[in-house]
Amino acid sequence: MKFPLLIASRYLFAKKSNNIVNWISAISVGGIAVGSAALILILSIYNGFDAMIRSNVGSTDFPYLLVSENGKFFEPPVEGHCILEDKVFVNFGERQTIAVAKGMDGACGVSVSESLAYNLGYRTQFSQPLHLMYPSREASLSILNPTGSMNGISLHAESVFPDESDSSYPTIILPMEDMRRLTGIESKVSALGLEGEIRMEGFRCMDSIAQHDSLFKMIRYEKTAIFLILICVIIIVSFNILTCTQMMRIEKADDASSLKAMGATDSDIRRIFTLEGMLISLTGLAIGLCLGLLLSYLQRETGAVRIPGQGPYPVVMEMKDVIFCAIGTLAAGSLISALSARSGR
């Protein structure tokens, strides 16, 4: 292996008689370098957004949430912060929408999410209240007058909070007594907020990540999709290696004949050009990793690139992203190099 590697490395850095081979080699290295740098930078930005969302999403959550596995509502089995949550119909003026109402012990006044305020055109300084309606547990549903079979209350929201829930519905938070008056549920809860983890049969204790499982799954899926897309771009760019090695094979035909006369086999010649392609891929990868890590570091330290109307793009560098990028790029380069060797038989 040392002999083919030595010849391949000399071919990589030696000046070629045909300038087009030099240009194709440079384009191959540059394309892989740009693709690898973009992959590192974009994955680092996704890591930054993930860390920022994790820190913000859990800001109003309890460390642990106890929910029942057997039904929506249950009698509290232990002491905790009672939460009563369900979908309600919200009306403001001529606008209506479905929202998730969350009654909480200790809630000071009524708060609505930004999306709910936007959908209804609501402002906290308005004197007109919000009307909340919930199906009555006692009255039967009337097709002619459906609102007659619903409980209703009117409330003024005192504050608006950012959307932190991964639910597809906007949220309204209100005191527990108002939620019980609206729903008619006197003692049961939908969840218990806890400070520590407990295990009970028939119940599930969720940490802050599990409470927003679908949100974090979406972030992971998006990051994986971006990784696969950029790896495909790197694979496409790596096809330049095929052209480069084939042209170099033609240019070095006399050298190949001389090496065979010195005892080299056809397998050794193929291995030389296979290693040539892998060295091109490795060179581009090394440059790309250094460039991507440097750009990520500069963005983290200086915040030069900013989100319009917001702060700088967050950046968090992780070693596993570097490893996955290296494996993907080297696998693509090795595959193309192997194809080049087989096509040159």
mmCIF file of C-alpha atoms in Angstrom:
data_model
loop_
_atom_site.group_PDB
_atom_site.id
_atom_site.type_symbol
_atom_site.label_atom_id
_atom_site.label_comp_id
_atom_site.label_asym_id
_atom_site.label_seq_id
_atom_site.Cartn_x
_atom_site.Cartn_y
_atom_site.Cartn_z
ATOM 1 C CA MET A 1 0.000 0.000 0.000
ATOM 2 C CA LYS A 2 2.951 2.372 0.658
ATOM 3 C CA PHE A 3 4.081 2.298 -2.986
ATOM 4 C CA PRO A 4 0.669 3.198 -4.548
ATOM 5 C CA LEU A 5 0.120 5.860 -1.844
ATOM 6 C CA LEU A 6 3.526 7.409 -2.528
ATOM 7 C CA ILE A 7 2.881 7.590 -6.280
ATOM 8 C CA ALA A 8 -0.675 8.911 -5.763
ATOM 9 C CA SER A 9 0.526 11.693 -3.445
ATOM 10 C CA ARG A 10 3.198 12.744 -5.935
ATOM 11 C CA TYR A 11 0.594 12.827 -8.713
ATOM 12 C CA LEU A 12 -1.673 14.975 -6.534
ATOM 13 C CA PHE A 13 0.843 17.739 -5.858
ATOM 14 C CA ALA A 14 2.989 17.482 -8.986
ATOM 15 C CA LYS A 15 2.382 19.877 -11.872
ATOM 16 C CA LYS A 16 0.501 18.233 -14.750
ATOM 17 C CA SER A 17 1.421 18.683 -18.371
ATOM 18 C CA ASN A 18 -2.226 19.414 -19.210
ATOM 19 C CA ASN A 19 -3.558 22.458 -17.351
ATOM 20 C CA ILE A 20 -7.145 21.207 -17.597
ATOM 21 C CA VAL A 21 -6.251 18.381 -15.194
ATOM 22 C CA ASN A 22 -4.941 20.960 -12.715
ATOM 23 C CA TRP A 23 -8.164 22.928 -13.012
ATOM 24 C CA ILE A 24 -10.397 19.883 -12.548
ATOM 25 C CA SER A 25 -8.357 18.792 -9.509
ATOM 26 C CA ALA A 26 -8.664 22.264 -8.004
ATOM 27 C CA ILE A 27 -12.406 22.364 -8.704
ATOM 28 C CA SER A 28 -12.837 18.943 -7.090
ATOM 29 C CA VAL A 29 -10.940 19.971 -3.963
ATOM 30 C CA GLY A 30 -12.697 23.357 -3.826
ATOM 31 C CA GLY A 31 -16.164 21.882 -4.308
ATOM 32 C CA ILE A 32 -15.700 19.324 -1.542
ATOM 33 C CA ALA A 33 -14.192 22.007 0.722
ATOM 34 C CA VAL A 34 -17.121 24.399 0.197
ATOM 35 C CA GLY A 35 -19.655 21.608 0.694
ATOM 36 C CA SER A 36 -17.986 20.404 3.898
ATOM 37 C CA ALA A 37 -17.664 23.945 5.267
ATOM 38 C CA ALA A 38 -21.327 24.660 4.514
ATOM 39 C CA LEU A 39 -22.338 21.415 6.183
ATOM 40 C CA ILE A 40 -20.421 22.223 9.387
ATOM 41 C CA LEU A 41 -21.674 25.821 9.478
ATOM 42 C CA ILE A 42 -25.341 24.995 8.858
ATOM 43 C CA LEU A 43 -25.372 22.121 11.356
ATOM 44 C CA SER A 44 -23.769 24.409 13.951
ATOM 45 C CA ILE A 45 -26.495 26.998 13.360
ATOM 46 C CA TYR A 46 -29.155 24.301 13.765
ATOM 47 C CA ASN A 47 -27.493 23.305 17.030
ATOM 48 C CA GLY A 48 -27.656 26.943 18.118
ATOM 49 C CA PHE A 49 -31.358 27.214 17.342
ATOM 50 C CA ASP A 50 -31.965 23.908 19.117
ATOM 51 C CA ALA A 51 -30.178 25.145 22.264
ATOM 52 C CA MET A 52 -32.026 28.473 22.126
ATOM 53 C CA ILE A 53 -35.420 26.763 21.763
ATOM 54 C CA ARG A 54 -34.628 24.344 24.590
ATOM 55 C CA SER A 55 -33.780 27.222 26.929
ATOM 56 C CA ASN A 56 -36.890 29.221 25.976
ATOM 57 C CA VAL A 57 -39.480 26.450 25.673
ATOM 58 C CA GLY A 58 -38.951 25.197 29.196
ATOM 59 C CA SER A 59 -38.985 28.647 30.800
ATOM 60 C CA THR A 60 -42.635 28.360 31.907
ATOM 61 C CA ASP A 61 -42.719 24.564 32.334
ATOM 62 C CA PHE A 62 -42.450 22.512 35.476
ATOM 63 C CA PRO A 63 -39.363 20.285 35.687
ATOM 64 C CA TYR A 64 -41.638 17.237 35.521
ATOM 65 C CA LEU A 65 -45.233 16.729 34.462
ATOM 66 C CA LEU A 66 -47.353 13.830 35.705
ATOM 67 C CA VAL A 67 -50.096 12.686 33.292
ATOM 68 C CA SER A 68 -52.444 9.732 33.294
ATOM 69 C CA GLU A 69 -52.053 6.837 30.866
ATOM 70 C CA ASN A 70 -55.707 5.805 31.243
ATOM 71 C CA GLY A 71 -57.628 9.006 30.512
ATOM 72 C CA LYS A 72 -57.504 12.749 29.990
ATOM 73 C CA PHE A 73 -58.567 13.758 33.525
ATOM 74 C CA PHE A 74 -57.714 12.164 36.886
ATOM 75 C CA GLU A 75 -57.817 12.790 40.602
ATOM 76 C CA PRO A 76 -54.424 14.057 41.865
ATOM 77 C CA PRO A 77 -52.621 11.062 43.454
ATOM 78 C CA VAL A 78 -49.921 13.229 45.075
ATOM 79 C CA GLU A 79 -49.310 16.842 46.021
ATOM 80 C CA GLY A 80 -48.332 19.064 43.117
ATOM 81 C CA HIS A 81 -49.214 22.054 40.987
ATOM 82 C CA CYS A 82 -52.628 21.305 39.497
ATOM 83 C CA ILE A 83 -53.123 21.898 35.766
ATOM 84 C CA LEU A 84 -56.453 21.594 33.980
ATOM 85 C CA GLU A 85 -56.122 21.812 30.212
ATOM 86 C CA ASP A 86 -58.531 21.340 27.302
ATOM 87 C CA LYS A 87 -59.594 22.903 24.006
ATOM 88 C CA VAL A 88 -62.121 25.756 24.157
ATOM 89 C CA PHE A 89 -63.907 27.998 21.690
ATOM 90 C CA VAL A 90 -62.736 31.627 21.929
ATOM 91 C CA ASN A 91 -64.710 34.540 20.547
ATOM 92 C CA PHE A 92 -63.673 38.179 20.281
ATOM 93 C CA GLY A 93 -65.910 40.528 18.316
ATOM 94 C CA GLU A 94 -66.529 38.925 14.944
ATOM 95 C CA ARG A 95 -63.506 36.603 15.139
ATOM 96 C CA GLN A 96 -63.481 33.088 16.539
ATOM 97 C CA THR A 97 -60.901 30.367 16.954
ATOM 98 C CA ILE A 98 -60.122 27.172 18.834
ATOM 99 C CA ALA A 99 -57.510 27.484 21.585
ATOM 100 C CA VAL A 100 -56.008 25.393 24.364
ATOM 101 C CA ALA A 101 -57.112 26.788 27.722
ATOM 102 C CA LYS A 102 -54.794 25.946 30.602
ATOM 103 C CA GLY A 103 -56.006 26.519 34.152
ATOM 104 C CA MET A 104 -53.140 26.669 36.631
ATOM 105 C CA ASP A 105 -52.883 27.023 40.385
ATOM 106 C CA GLY A 106 -51.342 30.341 41.258
ATOM 107 C CA ALA A 107 -51.924 31.915 37.830
ATOM 108 C CA CYS A 108 -52.105 35.693 38.251
ATOM 109 C CA GLY A 109 -54.760 36.881 35.835
ATOM 110 C CA VAL A 110 -55.306 35.805 32.242
ATOM 111 C CA SER A 111 -52.556 35.573 29.620
ATOM 112 C CA VAL A 112 -52.850 34.759 25.918
ATOM 113 C CA SER A 113 -50.227 33.604 23.448
ATOM 114 C CA GLU A 114 -49.034 35.886 20.668
ATOM 115 C CA SER A 115 -50.681 33.712 18.012
ATOM 116 C CA LEU A 116 -54.066 33.896 19.757
ATOM 117 C CA ALA A 117 -53.851 37.673 20.112
ATOM 118 C CA TYR A 118 -52.881 37.951 16.446
ATOM 119 C CA ASN A 119 -55.638 35.629 15.201
ATOM 120 C CA LEU A 120 -58.326 37.493 17.124
ATOM 121 C CA GLY A 121 -56.867 40.976 16.708
ATOM 122 C CA TYR A 122 -56.860 41.286 20.494
ATOM 123 C CA ARG A 123 -54.950 43.837 22.569
ATOM 124 C CA THR A 124 -54.699 43.884 26.355
ATOM 125 C CA GLN A 125 -55.739 47.536 26.461
ATOM 126 C CA PHE A 126 -59.109 46.779 24.823
ATOM 127 C CA SER A 127 -62.143 47.022 27.091
ATOM 128 C CA GLN A 128 -64.042 44.313 25.194
ATOM 129 C CA PRO A 129 -63.482 40.920 26.869
ATOM 130 C CA LEU A 130 -62.708 37.518 25.410
ATOM 131 C CA HIS A 131 -65.572 35.010 25.463
ATOM 132 C CA LEU A 132 -64.615 31.398 26.200
ATOM 133 C CA MET A 133 -67.046 28.531 25.610
ATOM 134 C CA TYR A 134 -66.838 24.845 26.562
ATOM 135 C CA PRO A 135 -69.368 22.009 26.070
ATOM 136 C CA SER A 136 -71.530 21.621 29.157
ATOM 137 C CA ARG A 137 -71.202 18.292 30.951
ATOM 138 C CA GLU A 138 -74.875 18.418 31.931
ATOM 139 C CA ALA A 139 -76.792 19.909 28.994
ATOM 140 C CA SER A 140 -77.470 17.835 25.851
ATOM 141 C CA LEU A 141 -76.226 19.042 22.489
ATOM 142 C CA SER A 142 -78.800 21.000 20.477
ATOM 143 C CA ILE A 143 -78.332 21.147 16.711
ATOM 144 C CA LEU A 144 -80.606 24.188 16.429
ATOM 145 C CA ASN A 145 -78.823 26.102 19.169
ATOM 146 C CA PRO A 146 -75.372 24.558 19.799
ATOM 147 C CA THR A 147 -74.166 27.480 21.935
ATOM 148 C CA GLY A 148 -77.059 26.844 24.333
ATOM 149 C CA SER A 149 -75.414 23.566 25.394
ATOM 150 C CA MET A 150 -72.095 25.231 26.224
ATOM 151 C CA ASN A 151 -70.758 26.930 29.313
ATOM 152 C CA GLY A 152 -69.290 30.365 28.790
ATOM 153 C CA ILE A 153 -67.250 32.943 30.670
ATOM 154 C CA SER A 154 -65.910 36.396 29.743
ATOM 155 C CA LEU A 155 -62.377 37.402 30.692
ATOM 156 C CA HIS A 156 -59.919 40.249 30.141
ATOM 157 C CA ALA A 157 -56.377 39.174 29.284
ATOM 158 C CA GLU A 158 -53.721 41.120 31.171
ATOM 159 C CA SER A 159 -50.633 40.005 29.263
ATOM 160 C CA VAL A 160 -49.378 38.369 26.065
ATOM 161 C CA PHE A 161 -46.626 35.760 26.104
ATOM 162 C CA PRO A 162 -44.496 34.277 23.267
ATOM 163 C CA ASP A 163 -45.638 31.021 21.692
ATOM 164 C CA GLU A 164 -43.608 28.286 23.370
ATOM 165 C CA SER A 165 -45.914 25.299 22.975
ATOM 166 C CA ASP A 166 -45.528 22.799 20.140
ATOM 167 C CA SER A 167 -49.322 22.507 19.923
ATOM 168 C CA SER A 168 -51.006 23.496 16.660
ATOM 169 C CA TYR A 169 -53.496 25.566 18.691
ATOM 170 C CA PRO A 170 -52.845 28.916 20.409
ATOM 171 C CA THR A 171 -52.866 28.998 24.184
ATOM 172 C CA ILE A 172 -54.667 30.928 26.902
ATOM 173 C CA ILE A 173 -53.634 30.643 30.566
ATOM 174 C CA LEU A 174 -56.176 31.454 33.276
ATOM 175 C CA PRO A 175 -56.628 30.899 37.012
ATOM 176 C CA MET A 176 -57.745 27.435 38.059
ATOM 177 C CA GLU A 177 -61.052 28.641 39.519
ATOM 178 C CA ASP A 178 -62.029 30.230 36.172
ATOM 179 C CA MET A 179 -61.103 27.048 34.284
ATOM 180 C CA ARG A 180 -63.174 24.909 36.671
ATOM 181 C CA ARG A 181 -66.102 27.296 36.334
ATOM 182 C CA LEU A 182 -65.851 27.060 32.537
ATOM 183 C CA THR A 183 -65.490 23.284 32.277
ATOM 184 C CA GLY A 184 -67.542 22.233 35.271
ATOM 185 C CA ILE A 185 -64.750 19.891 36.386
ATOM 186 C CA GLU A 186 -64.606 20.295 40.138
ATOM 187 C CA SER A 187 -61.595 18.335 41.398
ATOM 188 C CA LYS A 188 -59.925 16.440 38.571
ATOM 189 C CA VAL A 189 -56.848 17.664 36.690
ATOM 190 C CA SER A 190 -55.229 16.902 33.353
ATOM 191 C CA ALA A 191 -51.664 17.079 34.696
ATOM 192 C CA LEU A 192 -49.642 17.705 37.843
ATOM 193 C CA GLY A 193 -46.535 19.875 37.842
ATOM 194 C CA LEU A 194 -43.767 18.352 39.973
ATOM 195 C CA GLU A 195 -40.322 19.446 41.083
ATOM 196 C CA GLY A 196 -38.933 15.910 41.111
ATOM 197 C CA GLU A 197 -39.441 12.705 39.141
ATOM 198 C CA ILE A 198 -41.740 10.027 40.553
ATOM 199 C CA ARG A 199 -42.893 6.651 39.241
ATOM 200 C CA MET A 200 -46.486 5.498 39.688
ATOM 201 C CA GLU A 201 -48.445 2.742 38.020
ATOM 202 C CA GLY A 202 -50.891 4.131 35.458
ATOM 203 C CA PHE A 203 -49.086 7.473 35.220
ATOM 204 C CA ARG A 204 -46.269 8.879 33.106
ATOM 205 C CA CYS A 205 -43.768 11.414 34.435
ATOM 206 C CA MET A 206 -42.383 13.588 31.625
ATOM 207 C CA ASP A 207 -39.305 15.789 31.811
ATOM 208 C CA SER A 208 -39.031 19.136 29.987
ATOM 209 C CA ILE A 209 -37.883 17.463 26.739
ATOM 210 C CA ALA A 210 -40.693 14.890 26.729
ATOM 211 C CA GLN A 211 -43.246 17.665 27.318
ATOM 212 C CA HIS A 212 -42.354 19.101 23.892
ATOM 213 C CA ASP A 213 -41.453 15.872 22.140
ATOM 214 C CA SER A 214 -42.988 16.733 18.760
ATOM 215 C CA LEU A 215 -41.187 20.092 18.616
ATOM 216 C CA PHE A 216 -37.763 18.580 19.232
ATOM 217 C CA LYS A 217 -38.497 15.719 16.833
ATOM 218 C CA MET A 218 -39.266 18.275 14.129
ATOM 219 C CA ILE A 219 -35.943 20.022 14.787
ATOM 220 C CA ARG A 220 -34.059 16.709 14.594
ATOM 221 C CA TYR A 221 -35.836 15.742 11.356
ATOM 222 C CA GLU A 222 -35.053 19.117 9.774
ATOM 223 C CA LYS A 223 -31.399 18.841 10.766
ATOM 224 C CA THR A 224 -31.210 15.308 9.354
ATOM 225 C CA ALA A 225 -32.865 16.433 6.112
ATOM 226 C CA ILE A 226 -30.383 19.308 5.713
ATOM 227 C CA PHE A 227 -27.490 16.929 6.399
ATOM 228 C CA LEU A 228 -28.682 14.472 3.732
ATOM 229 C CA ILE A 229 -29.281 17.256 1.186
ATOM 230 C CA LEU A 230 -25.774 18.678 1.640
ATOM 231 C CA ILE A 231 -24.219 15.202 1.552
ATOM 232 C CA CYS A 232 -25.986 14.675 -1.797
ATOM 233 C CA VAL A 233 -24.474 17.963 -3.012
ATOM 234 C CA ILE A 234 -21.033 16.748 -1.919
ATOM 235 C CA ILE A 235 -21.611 13.449 -3.754
ATOM 236 C CA ILE A 236 -22.513 15.348 -6.933
ATOM 237 C CA VAL A 237 -19.413 17.536 -6.592
ATOM 238 C CA SER A 238 -17.317 14.420 -5.974
ATOM 239 C CA PHE A 239 -18.118 13.193 -9.485
ATOM 240 C CA ASN A 240 -15.467 15.697 -10.600
ATOM 241 C CA ILE A 241 -13.018 13.211 -9.086
ATOM 242 C CA LEU A 242 -14.147 10.669 -11.680
ATOM 243 C CA THR A 243 -13.322 13.055 -14.523
ATOM 244 C CA CYS A 244 -10.044 14.079 -12.896
ATOM 245 C CA THR A 245 -8.746 10.548 -12.346
ATOM 246 C CA GLN A 246 -9.776 9.415 -15.830
ATOM 247 C CA MET A 247 -7.920 12.310 -17.471
ATOM 248 C CA MET A 248 -4.927 11.713 -15.209
ATOM 249 C CA ARG A 249 -4.993 8.029 -16.184
ATOM 250 C CA ILE A 250 -4.723 9.046 -19.846
ATOM 251 C CA GLU A 251 -1.971 11.578 -19.103
ATOM 252 C CA LYS A 252 0.044 9.111 -17.027
ATOM 253 C CA ALA A 253 -0.304 6.202 -19.449
ATOM 254 C CA ASP A 254 3.448 6.238 -20.176
ATOM 255 C CA ASP A 255 4.216 6.301 -16.449
ATOM 256 C CA ALA A 256 1.902 3.320 -15.956
ATOM 257 C CA SER A 257 3.792 1.389 -18.628
ATOM 258 C CA SER A 258 7.100 2.209 -16.942
ATOM 259 C CA LEU A 259 5.764 1.103 -13.545
ATOM 260 C CA LYS A 260 4.557 -2.180 -15.037
ATOM 261 C CA ALA A 261 8.007 -2.723 -16.538
ATOM 262 C CA MET A 262 9.429 -2.237 -13.026
ATOM 263 C CA GLY A 263 7.127 -4.943 -11.644
ATOM 264 C CA ALA A 264 3.889 -3.121 -10.769
ATOM 265 C CA THR A 265 0.691 -5.039 -11.423
ATOM 266 C CA ASP A 266 -2.575 -3.834 -12.926
ATOM 267 C CA SER A 267 -4.017 -3.945 -9.408
ATOM 268 C CA ASP A 268 -1.276 -1.578 -8.204
ATOM 269 C CA ILE A 269 -2.024 0.868 -11.043
ATOM 270 C CA ARG A 270 -5.738 0.851 -10.249
ATOM 271 C CA ARG A 271 -4.939 1.340 -6.560
ATOM 272 C CA ILE A 272 -2.802 4.384 -7.394
ATOM 273 C CA PHE A 273 -5.669 6.191 -9.104
ATOM 274 C CA THR A 274 -8.152 5.048 -6.468
ATOM 275 C CA LEU A 275 -5.931 6.567 -3.779
ATOM 276 C CA GLU A 276 -5.527 9.661 -5.966
ATOM 277 C CA GLY A 277 -9.280 10.241 -5.836
ATOM 278 C CA MET A 278 -9.395 9.578 -2.100
ATOM 279 C CA LEU A 279 -6.561 12.057 -1.504
ATOM 280 C CA ILE A 280 -8.465 14.701 -3.447
ATOM 281 C CA SER A 281 -11.514 14.046 -1.284
ATOM 282 C CA LEU A 282 -9.439 14.056 1.916
ATOM 283 C CA THR A 283 -7.724 17.332 0.982
ATOM 284 C CA GLY A 284 -11.047 19.021 0.261
ATOM 285 C CA LEU A 285 -12.495 17.637 3.488
ATOM 286 C CA ALA A 286 -9.589 18.925 5.594
ATOM 287 C CA ILE A 287 -9.850 22.394 4.086
ATOM 288 C CA GLY A 288 -13.633 22.393 4.436
ATOM 289 C CA LEU A 289 -13.607 21.289 8.079
ATOM 290 C CA CYS A 290 -11.064 23.949 9.014
ATOM 291 C CA LEU A 291 -13.008 26.616 7.110
ATOM 292 C CA GLY A 292 -16.381 25.561 8.547
ATOM 293 C CA LEU A 293 -15.075 25.471 12.125
ATOM 294 C CA LEU A 294 -13.368 28.842 11.655
ATOM 295 C CA LEU A 295 -16.537 30.485 10.298
ATOM 296 C CA SER A 296 -18.608 28.943 13.094
ATOM 297 C CA TYR A 297 -16.147 30.201 15.698
ATOM 298 C CA LEU A 298 -16.122 33.711 14.236
ATOM 299 C CA GLN A 299 -19.930 33.809 14.133
ATOM 300 C CA ARG A 300 -20.144 32.618 17.744
ATOM 301 C CA GLU A 301 -17.603 35.167 18.974
ATOM 302 C CA THR A 302 -18.549 38.200 16.876
ATOM 303 C CA GLY A 303 -22.181 37.626 15.838
ATOM 304 C CA ALA A 304 -21.368 39.211 12.475
ATOM 305 C CA VAL A 305 -24.355 37.687 10.634
ATOM 306 C CA ARG A 306 -27.631 38.687 12.271
ATOM 307 C CA ILE A 307 -31.239 37.613 11.930
ATOM 308 C CA PRO A 308 -33.227 40.588 10.515
ATOM 309 C CA GLY A 309 -34.862 42.361 13.436
ATOM 310 C CA GLN A 310 -33.339 39.881 15.895
ATOM 311 C CA GLY A 311 -29.961 39.033 17.336
ATOM 312 C CA PRO A 312 -27.078 37.162 15.699
ATOM 313 C CA TYR A 313 -27.498 33.640 14.380
ATOM 314 C CA PRO A 314 -26.782 31.269 17.295
ATOM 315 C CA VAL A 315 -23.955 28.795 16.766
ATOM 316 C CA VAL A 316 -23.096 25.678 18.768
ATOM 317 C CA MET A 317 -20.327 23.423 17.442
ATOM 318 C CA GLU A 318 -20.541 19.711 18.224
ATOM 319 C CA MET A 319 -17.901 17.064 17.579
ATOM 320 C CA LYS A 320 -20.461 14.533 16.334
ATOM 321 C CA ASP A 321 -21.322 16.855 13.415
ATOM 322 C CA VAL A 322 -17.648 16.983 12.425
ATOM 323 C CA ILE A 323 -17.450 13.178 12.611
ATOM 324 C CA PHE A 324 -20.615 12.659 10.545
ATOM 325 C CA CYS A 325 -19.421 15.201 7.964
ATOM 326 C CA ALA A 326 -16.031 13.492 7.698
ATOM 327 C CA ILE A 327 -17.576 10.024 7.371
ATOM 328 C CA GLY A 328 -20.096 11.152 4.753
ATOM 329 C CA THR A 329 -17.555 13.052 2.661
ATOM 330 C CA LEU A 330 -14.939 10.311 2.797
ATOM 331 C CA ALA A 331 -17.546 7.682 1.948
ATOM 332 C CA ALA A 332 -18.640 9.706 -1.086
ATOM 333 C CA GLY A 333 -15.038 10.219 -2.221
ATOM 334 C CA SER A 334 -14.173 6.539 -1.721
ATOM 335 C CA LEU A 335 -17.238 5.421 -3.681
ATOM 336 C CA ILE A 336 -16.466 7.706 -6.614
ATOM 337 C CA SER A 337 -12.792 6.709 -6.552
ATOM 338 C CA ALA A 338 -13.736 3.018 -6.587
ATOM 339 C CA LEU A 339 -16.068 3.611 -9.538
ATOM 340 C CA SER A 340 -13.280 5.418 -11.341
ATOM 341 C CA ALA A 341 -10.906 2.511 -10.808
ATOM 342 C CA ARG A 342 -13.443 -0.026 -12.079
ATOM 343 C CA SER A 343 -14.270 2.059 -15.154
ATOM 344 C CA GLY A 344 -10.614 2.289 -16.043
ATOM 345 C CA ARG A 345 -10.028 -1.440 -16.383
#
